[in-house]
């Protein structure tokens, strides 16, 4: 208890419980430990690292003072200067190639996405047309059925007329060549 009083008097916060040292053996375990550490204090903001910038070659100088000539008699130190210049130039050319390949792949991807969207739109338009056609057929069948029921009601009212006249009316009635929903 004397330790607690001493900490209180000195103005220091009481010590946190020491966490056991756990060494992660797998990447999944390492990630689990990091998540546990973050979740111990959910109010504390988590740091999210920014995406690293892509490497760019150093811009070529506007004016080159030490132009290397092809004449004989170059000193032994000039070879190293030439080697560094050559290495930088190769890096710059590789960088430009990578950029052009990336742009080409991006353009191909965009083109492919556009083609896929166009094909999907064509399929949906075709299916929409088919649905509309079916809707129209159902509507026509329903109208024909209503007309036949009206004619049937009218023929019942004319029950006093002869059977031969009824047969002629039924022959004249428009009957659809198909009926939806019946088998």
Tab-separated table of N, CA and C in Angstrom:
chain	number	residue	atom	x	y	z
A	1	UNK	N	0.798	-1.190	0.000
A	1	UNK	CA	0.000	0.000	0.000
A	1	UNK	C	0.850	1.267	0.000
A	2	UNK	N	2.030	1.149	0.546
A	2	UNK	CA	2.937	2.291	0.570
A	2	UNK	C	3.343	2.683	-0.849
A	3	UNK	N	3.407	1.705	-1.735
A	3	UNK	CA	3.776	1.981	-3.121
A	3	UNK	C	2.676	2.781	-3.800
A	4	UNK	N	1.397	2.422	-3.524
A	4	UNK	CA	0.280	3.138	-4.131
A	4	UNK	C	0.261	4.596	-3.695
A	5	UNK	N	0.543	4.856	-2.399
A	5	UNK	CA	0.548	6.230	-1.897
A	5	UNK	C	1.679	7.028	-2.549
A	6	UNK	N	2.799	6.373	-2.714
A	6	UNK	CA	3.947	7.049	-3.310
A	6	UNK	C	3.644	7.452	-4.760
A	7	UNK	N	3.017	6.539	-5.545
A	7	UNK	CA	2.643	6.855	-6.918
A	7	UNK	C	1.625	7.986	-6.961
A	8	UNK	N	0.690	7.995	-6.013
A	8	UNK	CA	-0.341	9.027	-5.993
A	8	UNK	C	0.264	10.386	-5.670
A	9	UNK	N	1.256	10.396	-4.756
A	9	UNK	CA	1.874	11.666	-4.373
A	9	UNK	C	2.750	12.226	-5.487
A	10	UNK	N	3.432	11.366	-6.190
A	10	UNK	CA	4.363	11.847	-7.213
A	10	UNK	C	3.649	12.318	-8.474
A	11	UNK	N	2.355	12.039	-8.598
A	11	UNK	CA	1.586	12.496	-9.757
A	11	UNK	C	1.679	11.560	-10.936
A	12	UNK	N	2.308	10.415	-10.774
A	12	UNK	CA	2.426	9.460	-11.866
A	12	UNK	C	1.181	8.588	-11.927
A	13	UNK	N	0.854	8.169	-13.105
A	13	UNK	CA	-0.275	7.255	-13.268
A	13	UNK	C	0.157	5.881	-12.780
A	14	UNK	N	-0.772	5.103	-12.250
A	14	UNK	CA	-0.408	3.760	-11.821
A	14	UNK	C	0.043	2.937	-13.018
A	15	UNK	N	0.975	2.025	-12.753
A	15	UNK	CA	1.525	1.216	-13.845
A	15	UNK	C	0.474	0.297	-14.421
A	16	UNK	N	0.555	0.104	-15.742
A	16	UNK	CA	-0.337	-0.843	-16.407
A	16	UNK	C	0.171	-2.244	-16.139
A	17	UNK	N	-0.721	-3.184	-16.240
A	17	UNK	CA	-0.300	-4.572	-16.091
A	17	UNK	C	0.587	-4.925	-17.273
A	18	UNK	N	1.700	-5.560	-17.001
A	18	UNK	CA	2.609	-5.914	-18.088
A	18	UNK	C	2.022	-7.090	-18.858
A	19	UNK	N	2.032	-6.949	-20.159
A	19	UNK	CA	1.505	-7.997	-21.029
A	19	UNK	C	2.605	-9.012	-21.303
A	20	UNK	N	2.256	-10.284	-21.355
A	20	UNK	CA	3.293	-11.287	-21.648
A	20	UNK	C	3.788	-11.113	-23.084
A	21	UNK	N	5.076	-11.343	-23.281
A	21	UNK	CA	5.678	-11.215	-24.596
A	21	UNK	C	5.317	-12.439	-25.424
A	22	UNK	N	4.627	-12.201	-26.542
A	22	UNK	CA	4.223	-13.295	-27.425
A	22	UNK	C	4.888	-13.060	-28.765
A	23	UNK	N	5.596	-14.061	-29.220
A	23	UNK	CA	6.271	-13.959	-30.512
A	23	UNK	C	5.430	-14.693	-31.542
A	24	UNK	N	5.049	-13.970	-32.596
A	24	UNK	CA	4.205	-14.549	-33.639
A	24	UNK	C	5.033	-15.496	-34.494
A	25	UNK	N	4.472	-16.660	-34.745
A	25	UNK	CA	5.173	-17.647	-35.561
A	25	UNK	C	4.709	-17.632	-37.015
A	26	UNK	N	3.505	-17.150	-37.242
A	26	UNK	CA	2.959	-17.090	-38.602
A	26	UNK	C	2.447	-15.681	-38.869
A	27	UNK	N	2.325	-15.309	-40.132
A	27	UNK	CA	1.771	-13.977	-40.446
A	27	UNK	C	0.347	-13.805	-39.920
A	28	UNK	N	-0.445	-14.873	-39.932
A	28	UNK	CA	-1.820	-14.771	-39.435
A	28	UNK	C	-1.822	-14.473	-37.940
A	29	UNK	N	-0.927	-15.116	-37.211
A	29	UNK	CA	-0.838	-14.881	-35.772
A	29	UNK	C	-0.363	-13.460	-35.487
A	30	UNK	N	0.558	-12.973	-36.306
A	30	UNK	CA	1.049	-11.602	-36.162
A	30	UNK	C	-0.085	-10.602	-36.374
A	31	UNK	N	-0.897	-10.853	-37.379
A	31	UNK	CA	-2.024	-9.960	-37.639
A	31	UNK	C	-3.037	-10.034	-36.504
A	32	UNK	N	-3.260	-11.230	-35.960
A	32	UNK	CA	-4.196	-11.392	-34.850
A	32	UNK	C	-3.707	-10.597	-33.642
A	33	UNK	N	-2.410	-10.648	-33.355
A	33	UNK	CA	-1.850	-9.895	-32.230
A	33	UNK	C	-2.003	-8.390	-32.436
A	34	UNK	N	-1.772	-7.924	-33.661
A	34	UNK	CA	-1.930	-6.496	-33.953
A	34	UNK	C	-3.388	-6.065	-33.744
A	35	UNK	N	-4.331	-6.896	-34.210
A	35	UNK	CA	-5.744	-6.568	-34.024
A	35	UNK	C	-6.113	-6.551	-32.541
A	36	UNK	N	-5.592	-7.503	-31.773
A	36	UNK	CA	-5.873	-7.514	-30.338
A	36	UNK	C	-5.341	-6.253	-29.672
A	37	UNK	N	-4.128	-5.832	-30.050
A	37	UNK	CA	-3.559	-4.617	-29.486
A	37	UNK	C	-4.434	-3.409	-29.846
A	38	UNK	N	-4.929	-3.352	-31.066
A	38	UNK	CA	-5.797	-2.236	-31.469
A	38	UNK	C	-7.118	-2.257	-30.707
A	39	UNK	N	-7.657	-3.454	-30.479
A	39	UNK	CA	-8.966	-3.556	-29.841
A	39	UNK	C	-8.901	-3.373	-28.321
A	40	UNK	N	-7.696	-3.377	-27.723
A	40	UNK	CA	-7.593	-3.112	-26.289
A	40	UNK	C	-8.083	-1.709	-25.968
A	41	UNK	N	-7.801	-0.770	-26.857
A	41	UNK	CA	-8.232	0.611	-26.664
A	41	UNK	C	-8.905	1.085	-27.949
A	42	UNK	N	-10.208	0.808	-28.119
A	42	UNK	CA	-10.869	1.156	-29.393
A	42	UNK	C	-11.038	2.656	-29.614
A	43	UNK	N	-10.914	3.466	-28.532
A	43	UNK	CA	-11.068	4.918	-28.690
A	43	UNK	C	-9.833	5.553	-29.313
A	44	UNK	N	-8.699	4.890	-29.192
A	44	UNK	CA	-7.455	5.434	-29.725
A	44	UNK	C	-7.454	5.315	-31.245
A	45	UNK	N	-7.151	6.404	-31.962
A	45	UNK	CA	-7.155	6.316	-33.438
A	45	UNK	C	-6.012	5.434	-33.931
A	46	UNK	N	-6.316	4.630	-34.923
A	46	UNK	CA	-5.316	3.736	-35.514
A	46	UNK	C	-4.618	4.457	-36.656
A	47	UNK	N	-3.315	4.250	-36.759
A	47	UNK	CA	-2.572	4.902	-37.839
A	47	UNK	C	-2.672	4.052	-39.098
A	48	UNK	N	-3.049	4.670	-40.175
A	48	UNK	CA	-3.155	3.983	-41.461
A	48	UNK	C	-2.039	4.515	-42.347
A	49	UNK	N	-1.086	3.661	-42.709
A	49	UNK	CA	0.030	4.152	-43.521
A	49	UNK	C	-0.426	4.530	-44.921
A	50	UNK	N	0.223	5.554	-45.464
A	50	UNK	CA	-0.106	5.983	-46.821
A	50	UNK	C	0.587	5.071	-47.823
A	51	UNK	N	0.043	5.049	-49.018
A	51	UNK	CA	0.609	4.231	-50.080
A	51	UNK	C	1.991	4.779	-50.445
A	52	UNK	N	2.981	3.905	-50.527
A	52	UNK	CA	4.311	4.415	-50.877
A	52	UNK	C	4.318	4.965	-52.306
A	53	UNK	N	5.081	6.030	-52.479
A	53	UNK	CA	5.141	6.648	-53.801
A	53	UNK	C	5.966	5.780	-54.740
A	54	UNK	N	5.581	5.807	-56.000
A	54	UNK	CA	6.295	5.013	-56.999
A	54	UNK	C	7.639	5.672	-57.307
A	55	UNK	N	8.625	4.843	-57.516
A	55	UNK	CA	9.967	5.349	-57.783
A	55	UNK	C	9.999	6.047	-59.128
A	56	UNK	N	10.635	7.194	-59.163
A	56	UNK	CA	10.823	7.940	-60.408
A	56	UNK	C	12.316	8.147	-60.622
A	57	UNK	N	12.783	8.051	-61.844
A	57	UNK	CA	14.216	8.310	-62.075
A	57	UNK	C	14.495	9.798	-61.896
A	58	UNK	N	15.736	10.081	-61.576
A	58	UNK	CA	16.134	11.474	-61.428
A	58	UNK	C	16.057	12.152	-62.790
A	59	UNK	N	15.549	13.369	-62.784
A	59	UNK	CA	15.405	14.088	-64.056
A	59	UNK	C	16.781	14.341	-64.663
A	60	UNK	N	16.905	14.233	-65.983
A	60	UNK	CA	18.214	14.494	-66.608
A	60	UNK	C	18.563	15.968	-66.466
A	61	UNK	N	19.847	16.265	-66.332
A	61	UNK	CA	20.239	17.675	-66.171
A	61	UNK	C	19.967	18.459	-67.446
A	62	UNK	N	19.700	19.751	-67.247
A	62	UNK	CA	19.410	20.597	-68.411
A	62	UNK	C	20.685	20.897	-69.197
A	63	UNK	N	21.775	21.035	-68.478
A	63	UNK	CA	23.035	21.345	-69.162
A	63	UNK	C	24.112	20.438	-68.586
A	64	UNK	N	24.777	19.678	-69.437
A	64	UNK	CA	25.821	18.762	-68.996
A	64	UNK	C	27.159	19.453	-69.189
A	65	UNK	N	27.898	19.656	-68.092
A	65	UNK	CA	29.179	20.339	-68.160
A	65	UNK	C	30.311	19.387	-68.553
A	66	UNK	N	30.351	18.217	-67.929
A	66	UNK	CA	31.446	17.283	-68.168
A	66	UNK	C	31.035	16.273	-69.233
A	67	UNK	N	31.160	16.672	-70.469
A	67	UNK	CA	30.801	15.777	-71.560
A	67	UNK	C	31.944	14.813	-71.770
A	68	UNK	N	31.613	13.524	-71.786
A	68	UNK	CA	32.656	12.517	-71.979
A	68	UNK	C	32.931	12.389	-73.465
A	69	UNK	N	34.152	12.508	-73.805
A	69	UNK	CA	34.542	12.370	-75.194
A	69	UNK	C	34.969	10.946	-75.495
A	70	UNK	N	35.125	10.650	-76.759
A	70	UNK	CA	35.544	9.311	-77.152
A	70	UNK	C	37.036	9.249	-77.436
A	71	UNK	N	37.725	10.323	-77.102
A	71	UNK	CA	39.170	10.348	-77.401
A	71	UNK	C	39.943	9.467	-76.433
A	72	UNK	N	41.075	9.041	-76.866
A	72	UNK	CA	41.912	8.193	-76.027
A	72	UNK	C	42.515	9.019	-74.905
A	73	UNK	N	42.951	8.342	-73.879
A	73	UNK	CA	43.607	9.022	-72.795
A	73	UNK	C	42.711	9.349	-71.633
A	74	UNK	N	41.531	8.786	-71.608
A	74	UNK	CA	40.651	9.024	-70.467
A	74	UNK	C	41.250	8.347	-69.248
A	75	UNK	N	41.138	9.003	-68.117
A	75	UNK	CA	41.712	8.472	-66.897
A	75	UNK	C	40.930	7.279	-66.366
A	76	UNK	N	41.533	6.595	-65.392
A	76	UNK	CA	40.888	5.406	-64.842
A	76	UNK	C	39.638	5.762	-64.035
A	77	UNK	N	39.553	6.985	-63.525
A	77	UNK	CA	38.382	7.407	-62.751
A	77	UNK	C	37.170	7.665	-63.626
A	78	UNK	N	37.392	7.914	-64.903
A	78	UNK	CA	36.280	8.202	-65.806
A	78	UNK	C	35.399	6.988	-66.048
A	79	UNK	N	35.972	5.796	-65.901
A	79	UNK	CA	35.182	4.588	-66.126
A	79	UNK	C	34.024	4.506	-65.151
A	80	UNK	N	34.278	4.859	-63.886
A	80	UNK	CA	33.233	4.782	-62.868
A	80	UNK	C	32.139	5.803	-63.147
A	81	UNK	N	32.513	6.976	-63.595
A	81	UNK	CA	31.526	8.004	-63.953
A	81	UNK	C	30.658	7.491	-65.100
A	82	UNK	N	31.314	6.912	-66.124
A	82	UNK	CA	30.589	6.358	-67.270
A	82	UNK	C	29.648	5.241	-66.811
A	83	UNK	N	30.137	4.363	-65.921
A	83	UNK	CA	29.330	3.238	-65.454
A	83	UNK	C	28.076	3.735	-64.736
A	84	UNK	N	28.209	4.768	-63.886
A	84	UNK	CA	27.047	5.316	-63.182
A	84	UNK	C	26.061	5.964	-64.147
A	85	UNK	N	26.595	6.675	-65.111
A	85	UNK	CA	25.700	7.294	-66.106
A	85	UNK	C	24.935	6.228	-66.880
A	86	UNK	N	25.657	5.176	-67.273
A	86	UNK	CA	25.019	4.086	-68.029
A	86	UNK	C	23.951	3.404	-67.184
A	87	UNK	N	24.235	3.146	-65.900
A	87	UNK	CA	23.267	2.494	-65.007
A	87	UNK	C	22.017	3.352	-64.864
A	88	UNK	N	22.212	4.664	-64.674
A	88	UNK	CA	21.057	5.556	-64.550
A	88	UNK	C	20.213	5.563	-65.819
A	89	UNK	N	20.872	5.560	-66.961
A	89	UNK	CA	20.134	5.568	-68.236
A	89	UNK	C	19.336	4.273	-68.397
A	90	UNK	N	19.930	3.131	-68.047
A	90	UNK	CA	19.204	1.857	-68.136
A	90	UNK	C	18.006	1.843	-67.190
A	91	UNK	N	18.180	2.390	-65.993
A	91	UNK	CA	17.058	2.461	-65.061
A	91	UNK	C	15.941	3.337	-65.617
A	92	UNK	N	16.343	4.460	-66.217
A	92	UNK	CA	15.339	5.363	-66.793
A	92	UNK	C	14.582	4.683	-67.921
A	93	UNK	N	15.293	3.932	-68.793
A	93	UNK	CA	14.633	3.233	-69.891
A	93	UNK	C	13.709	2.134	-69.380
A	94	UNK	N	14.137	1.389	-68.352
A	94	UNK	CA	13.272	0.361	-67.755
A	94	UNK	C	12.013	0.993	-67.171
A	95	UNK	N	12.191	2.142	-66.501
A	95	UNK	CA	11.051	2.840	-65.917
A	95	UNK	C	10.058	3.253	-67.004
A	96	UNK	N	10.574	3.814	-68.105
A	96	UNK	CA	9.690	4.233	-69.196
A	96	UNK	C	8.971	3.038	-69.813
A	97	UNK	N	9.665	1.900	-69.932
A	97	UNK	CA	9.024	0.687	-70.457
A	97	UNK	C	7.904	0.219	-69.532
A	98	UNK	N	8.173	0.204	-68.232
A	98	UNK	CA	7.150	-0.216	-67.276
A	98	UNK	C	5.930	0.690	-67.331
A	99	UNK	N	6.178	1.992	-67.441
A	99	UNK	CA	5.065	2.947	-67.518
A	99	UNK	C	4.236	2.689	-68.782
A	100	UNK	N	4.913	2.493	-69.918
A	100	UNK	CA	4.168	2.274	-71.175
A	100	UNK	C	3.401	0.953	-71.113
A	101	UNK	N	4.006	-0.105	-70.517
A	101	UNK	CA	3.290	-1.384	-70.376
A	101	UNK	C	2.064	-1.210	-69.491
A	102	UNK	N	2.216	-0.474	-68.406
A	102	UNK	CA	1.095	-0.251	-67.487
A	102	UNK	C	-0.025	0.519	-68.193
A	103	UNK	N	0.342	1.532	-68.963
A	103	UNK	CA	-0.673	2.300	-69.690
A	103	UNK	C	-1.387	1.427	-70.706
A	104	UNK	N	-0.619	0.567	-71.389
A	104	UNK	CA	-1.235	-0.322	-72.380
A	104	UNK	C	-2.212	-1.291	-71.705
A	105	UNK	N	-1.804	-1.848	-70.565
A	105	UNK	CA	-2.688	-2.757	-69.833
A	105	UNK	C	-3.941	-2.037	-69.335
A	106	UNK	N	-3.776	-0.795	-68.887
A	106	UNK	CA	-4.934	-0.017	-68.438
A	106	UNK	C	-5.896	0.235	-69.591
A	107	UNK	N	-5.360	0.585	-70.751
A	107	UNK	CA	-6.211	0.826	-71.920
A	107	UNK	C	-6.936	-0.450	-72.340
A	108	UNK	N	-6.220	-1.586	-72.317
A	108	UNK	CA	-6.854	-2.866	-72.668
A	108	UNK	C	-7.970	-3.196	-71.682
A	109	UNK	N	-7.713	-2.946	-70.411
A	109	UNK	CA	-8.723	-3.229	-69.390
A	109	UNK	C	-9.965	-2.361	-69.599
A	110	UNK	N	-9.746	-1.073	-69.846
A	110	UNK	CA	-10.877	-0.167	-70.070
A	110	UNK	C	-11.663	-0.601	-71.303
A	111	UNK	N	-10.949	-0.989	-72.359
A	111	UNK	CA	-11.612	-1.458	-73.582
A	111	UNK	C	-12.433	-2.715	-73.308
A	112	UNK	N	-11.864	-3.637	-72.540
A	112	UNK	CA	-12.561	-4.883	-72.210
A	112	UNK	C	-13.813	-4.597	-71.380
A	113	UNK	N	-13.700	-3.667	-70.426
A	113	UNK	CA	-14.856	-3.308	-69.598
A	113	UNK	C	-15.956	-2.718	-70.470
A	114	UNK	N	-15.569	-1.858	-71.420
A	114	UNK	CA	-16.571	-1.266	-72.316
A	114	UNK	C	-17.258	-2.330	-73.162
A	115	UNK	N	-16.466	-3.283	-73.674
A	115	UNK	CA	-17.058	-4.365	-74.467
A	115	UNK	C	-18.015	-5.199	-73.624
A	116	UNK	N	-17.617	-5.503	-72.383
A	116	UNK	CA	-18.484	-6.282	-71.499
A	116	UNK	C	-19.783	-5.540	-71.199
A	117	UNK	N	-19.676	-4.228	-70.974
A	117	UNK	CA	-20.877	-3.435	-70.722
A	117	UNK	C	-21.781	-3.426	-71.939
A	118	UNK	N	-21.198	-3.306	-73.119
A	118	UNK	CA	-21.984	-3.287	-74.350
A	118	UNK	C	-22.695	-4.632	-74.542
A	119	UNK	N	-21.964	-5.737	-74.313
A	119	UNK	CA	-22.560	-7.064	-74.456
A	119	UNK	C	-23.681	-7.265	-73.433
A	120	UNK	N	-23.456	-6.803	-72.207
A	120	UNK	CA	-24.484	-6.935	-71.168
A	120	UNK	C	-25.716	-6.116	-71.536
A	121	UNK	N	-25.504	-4.925	-72.067
A	121	UNK	CA	-26.629	-4.074	-72.471
A	121	UNK	C	-27.416	-4.725	-73.611
A	122	UNK	N	-26.711	-5.340	-74.552
A	122	UNK	CA	-27.394	-6.028	-75.650
A	122	UNK	C	-28.227	-7.193	-75.127
A	123	UNK	N	-27.651	-7.964	-74.182
A	123	UNK	CA	-28.405	-9.087	-73.605
A	123	UNK	C	-29.656	-8.599	-72.875
A	124	UNK	N	-29.495	-7.543	-72.081
A	124	UNK	CA	-30.657	-7.044	-71.341
A	124	UNK	C	-31.706	-6.483	-72.290
A	125	UNK	N	-31.275	-5.824	-73.368
A	125	UNK	CA	-32.240	-5.288	-74.334
A	125	UNK	C	-33.002	-6.441	-74.998
A	126	UNK	N	-32.285	-7.505	-75.336
A	126	UNK	CA	-32.931	-8.659	-75.961
A	126	UNK	C	-33.947	-9.286	-75.006
A	127	UNK	N	-33.547	-9.439	-73.757
A	127	UNK	CA	-34.454	-10.042	-72.767
A	127	UNK	C	-35.638	-9.122	-72.473
A	128	UNK	N	-35.382	-7.806	-72.457
A	128	UNK	CA	-36.466	-6.851	-72.228
A	128	UNK	C	-37.488	-6.956	-73.349
A	129	UNK	N	-36.996	-7.067	-74.594
A	129	UNK	CA	-37.880	-7.191	-75.749
A	129	UNK	C	-38.721	-8.465	-75.640
A	130	UNK	N	-38.072	-9.558	-75.208
A	130	UNK	CA	-38.777	-10.825	-75.050
A	130	UNK	C	-39.859	-10.716	-73.970
A	131	UNK	N	-39.537	-10.052	-72.854
A	131	UNK	CA	-40.534	-9.872	-71.791
A	131	UNK	C	-41.708	-9.041	-72.269
A	132	UNK	N	-41.421	-7.989	-73.015
A	132	UNK	CA	-42.499	-7.143	-73.541
A	132	UNK	C	-43.397	-7.938	-74.489
A	133	UNK	N	-42.786	-8.781	-75.310
A	133	UNK	CA	-43.545	-9.605	-76.240
A	133	UNK	C	-44.490	-10.542	-75.481
A	134	UNK	N	-43.959	-11.189	-74.438
A	134	UNK	CA	-44.792	-12.087	-73.623
A	134	UNK	C	-45.919	-11.313	-72.956
A	135	UNK	N	-45.615	-10.127	-72.479
A	135	UNK	CA	-46.633	-9.304	-71.841
A	135	UNK	C	-47.751	-8.977	-72.826
A	136	UNK	N	-47.354	-8.624	-74.055
A	136	UNK	CA	-48.350	-8.308	-75.078
A	136	UNK	C	-49.216	-9.530	-75.401
A	137	UNK	N	-48.580	-10.710	-75.501
A	137	UNK	CA	-49.339	-11.933	-75.789
A	137	UNK	C	-50.340	-12.219	-74.676
A	138	UNK	N	-49.915	-12.052	-73.424
A	138	UNK	CA	-50.824	-12.286	-72.300
A	138	UNK	C	-51.986	-11.310	-72.340
A	139	UNK	N	-51.688	-10.054	-72.639
A	139	UNK	CA	-52.716	-9.032	-72.705
A	139	UNK	C	-53.719	-9.349	-73.820
A	140	UNK	N	-53.215	-9.763	-74.985
A	140	UNK	CA	-54.104	-10.111	-76.100
A	140	UNK	C	-54.977	-11.310	-75.748
A	141	UNK	N	-54.389	-12.312	-75.075
A	141	UNK	CA	-55.158	-13.498	-74.685
A	141	UNK	C	-56.241	-13.115	-73.689
A	142	UNK	N	-55.923	-12.221	-72.778
A	142	UNK	CA	-56.897	-11.789	-71.784
A	142	UNK	C	-58.051	-11.035	-72.457
A	143	UNK	N	-57.715	-10.170	-73.416
A	143	UNK	CA	-58.755	-9.431	-74.134
A	143	UNK	C	-59.650	-10.394	-74.910
A	144	UNK	N	-59.022	-11.359	-75.560
A	144	UNK	CA	-59.804	-12.326	-76.336
A	144	UNK	C	-60.721	-13.135	-75.424
A	145	UNK	N	-60.231	-13.482	-74.268
A	145	UNK	CA	-61.039	-14.253	-73.317
A	145	UNK	C	-62.216	-13.418	-72.836
A	146	UNK	N	-61.983	-12.139	-72.556
A	146	UNK	CA	-63.064	-11.250	-72.116
A	146	UNK	C	-64.105	-11.108	-73.217
A	147	UNK	N	-63.654	-10.977	-74.451
A	147	UNK	CA	-64.598	-10.858	-75.573
A	147	UNK	C	-65.415	-12.129	-75.729
A	148	UNK	N	-64.745	-13.268	-75.576
A	148	UNK	CA	-65.492	-14.530	-75.726
A	148	UNK	C	-66.495	-14.694	-74.598
A	149	UNK	N	-66.177	-14.223	-73.397
A	149	UNK	CA	-67.133	-14.293	-72.287
A	149	UNK	C	-68.316	-13.369	-72.548
A	150	UNK	N	-68.034	-12.175	-73.091
A	150	UNK	CA	-69.124	-11.245	-73.410
A	150	UNK	C	-70.037	-11.851	-74.475
A	151	UNK	N	-69.419	-12.463	-75.486
A	151	UNK	CA	-70.225	-13.085	-76.539
A	151	UNK	C	-71.013	-14.265	-75.989
A	152	UNK	N	-70.373	-14.970	-75.042
A	152	UNK	CA	-71.087	-16.107	-74.409
A	152	UNK	C	-72.290	-15.617	-73.631
A	153	UNK	N	-72.151	-14.483	-72.937
A	153	UNK	CA	-73.271	-13.918	-72.175
A	153	UNK	C	-74.344	-13.429	-73.138
A	154	UNK	N	-73.925	-12.864	-74.240
A	154	UNK	CA	-74.893	-12.378	-75.223
A	154	UNK	C	-75.632	-13.552	-75.862
A	155	UNK	N	-74.929	-14.659	-76.073
A	155	UNK	CA	-75.578	-15.818	-76.688
A	155	UNK	C	-76.561	-16.484	-75.724
A	156	UNK	N	-76.304	-16.395	-74.417
A	156	UNK	CA	-77.253	-16.960	-73.448
A	156	UNK	C	-78.537	-16.149	-73.435
A	157	UNK	N	-78.424	-14.848	-73.614
A	157	UNK	CA	-79.613	-13.994	-73.654
A	157	UNK	C	-80.463	-14.322	-74.882
A	158	UNK	N	-79.799	-14.735	-75.943
A	158	UNK	CA	-80.531	-15.073	-77.162
A	158	UNK	C	-80.846	-16.564	-77.194
A	159	UNK	N	-81.151	-17.137	-76.050
A	159	UNK	CA	-81.430	-18.577	-75.979
A	159	UNK	C	-82.688	-18.948	-76.771
A	160	UNK	N	-83.504	-17.967	-77.043
A	160	UNK	CA	-84.707	-18.256	-77.815
A	160	UNK	C	-84.382	-18.549	-79.279
A	161	UNK	N	-83.197	-18.097	-79.718
A	161	UNK	CA	-82.840	-18.350	-81.119
A	161	UNK	C	-82.459	-19.814	-81.287
A	162	UNK	N	-82.412	-20.236	-82.476
A	162	UNK	CA	-82.191	-21.662	-82.772
A	162	UNK	C	-80.728	-22.059	-82.542
A	163	UNK	N	-80.495	-23.325	-82.410
A	163	UNK	CA	-79.162	-23.874	-82.162
A	163	UNK	C	-78.255	-23.657	-83.363
A	164	UNK	N	-78.785	-23.639	-84.536
A	164	UNK	CA	-77.954	-23.441	-85.720
A	164	UNK	C	-77.357	-22.034	-85.740
A	165	UNK	N	-78.120	-21.049	-85.279
A	165	UNK	CA	-77.607	-19.686	-85.226
A	165	UNK	C	-76.463	-19.574	-84.192
A	166	UNK	N	-76.605	-20.294	-83.098
A	166	UNK	CA	-75.550	-20.262	-82.066
A	166	UNK	C	-74.259	-20.854	-82.608
A	167	UNK	N	-74.385	-21.946	-83.377
A	167	UNK	CA	-73.192	-22.560	-83.937
A	167	UNK	C	-72.498	-21.599	-84.912
A	168	UNK	N	-73.278	-20.847	-85.681
A	168	UNK	CA	-72.699	-19.887	-86.603
A	168	UNK	C	-71.984	-18.764	-85.848
A	169	UNK	N	-72.559	-18.318	-84.715
A	169	UNK	CA	-71.931	-17.250	-83.925
A	169	UNK	C	-70.615	-17.733	-83.324
A	170	UNK	N	-70.594	-18.966	-82.860
A	170	UNK	CA	-69.371	-19.492	-82.265
A	170	UNK	C	-68.268	-19.625	-83.315
A	171	UNK	N	-68.651	-19.979	-84.536
A	171	UNK	CA	-67.663	-20.090	-85.604
A	171	UNK	C	-67.090	-18.716	-85.957
A	172	UNK	N	-67.924	-17.689	-85.866
A	172	UNK	CA	-67.489	-16.344	-86.214
A	172	UNK	C	-66.627	-15.704	-85.122
A	173	UNK	N	-66.755	-16.158	-83.898
A	173	UNK	CA	-66.018	-15.549	-82.779
A	173	UNK	C	-64.513	-15.747	-82.968
A	174	UNK	N	-63.794	-14.709	-82.603
A	174	UNK	CA	-62.335	-14.793	-82.705
A	174	UNK	C	-61.807	-15.520	-81.480
A	175	UNK	N	-61.191	-16.652	-81.720
A	175	UNK	CA	-60.601	-17.425	-80.637
A	175	UNK	C	-59.088	-17.355	-80.822
A	176	UNK	N	-58.353	-17.043	-79.767
A	176	UNK	CA	-56.894	-16.923	-79.920
A	176	UNK	C	-56.291	-18.281	-80.267
A	177	UNK	N	-55.220	-18.239	-81.006
A	177	UNK	CA	-54.571	-19.467	-81.409
A	177	UNK	C	-53.803	-20.096	-80.259
A	178	UNK	N	-53.667	-19.379	-79.172
A	178	UNK	CA	-52.996	-19.928	-78.007
A	178	UNK	C	-53.678	-19.376	-76.766
A	179	UNK	N	-53.522	-20.063	-75.657
A	179	UNK	CA	-54.053	-19.600	-74.397
A	179	UNK	C	-52.932	-19.753	-73.371
A	180	UNK	N	-52.550	-18.658	-72.746
A	180	UNK	CA	-51.449	-18.697	-71.794
A	180	UNK	C	-51.919	-19.303	-70.479
A	181	UNK	N	-51.056	-20.069	-69.857
A	181	UNK	CA	-51.342	-20.617	-68.529
A	181	UNK	C	-52.057	-21.941	-68.540
A	182	UNK	N	-52.518	-22.420	-69.673
A	182	UNK	CA	-53.216	-23.711	-69.728
A	182	UNK	C	-52.316	-24.698	-70.459
A	183	UNK	N	-52.423	-25.950	-70.041
A	183	UNK	CA	-51.597	-26.983	-70.667
A	183	UNK	C	-52.446	-27.981	-71.380
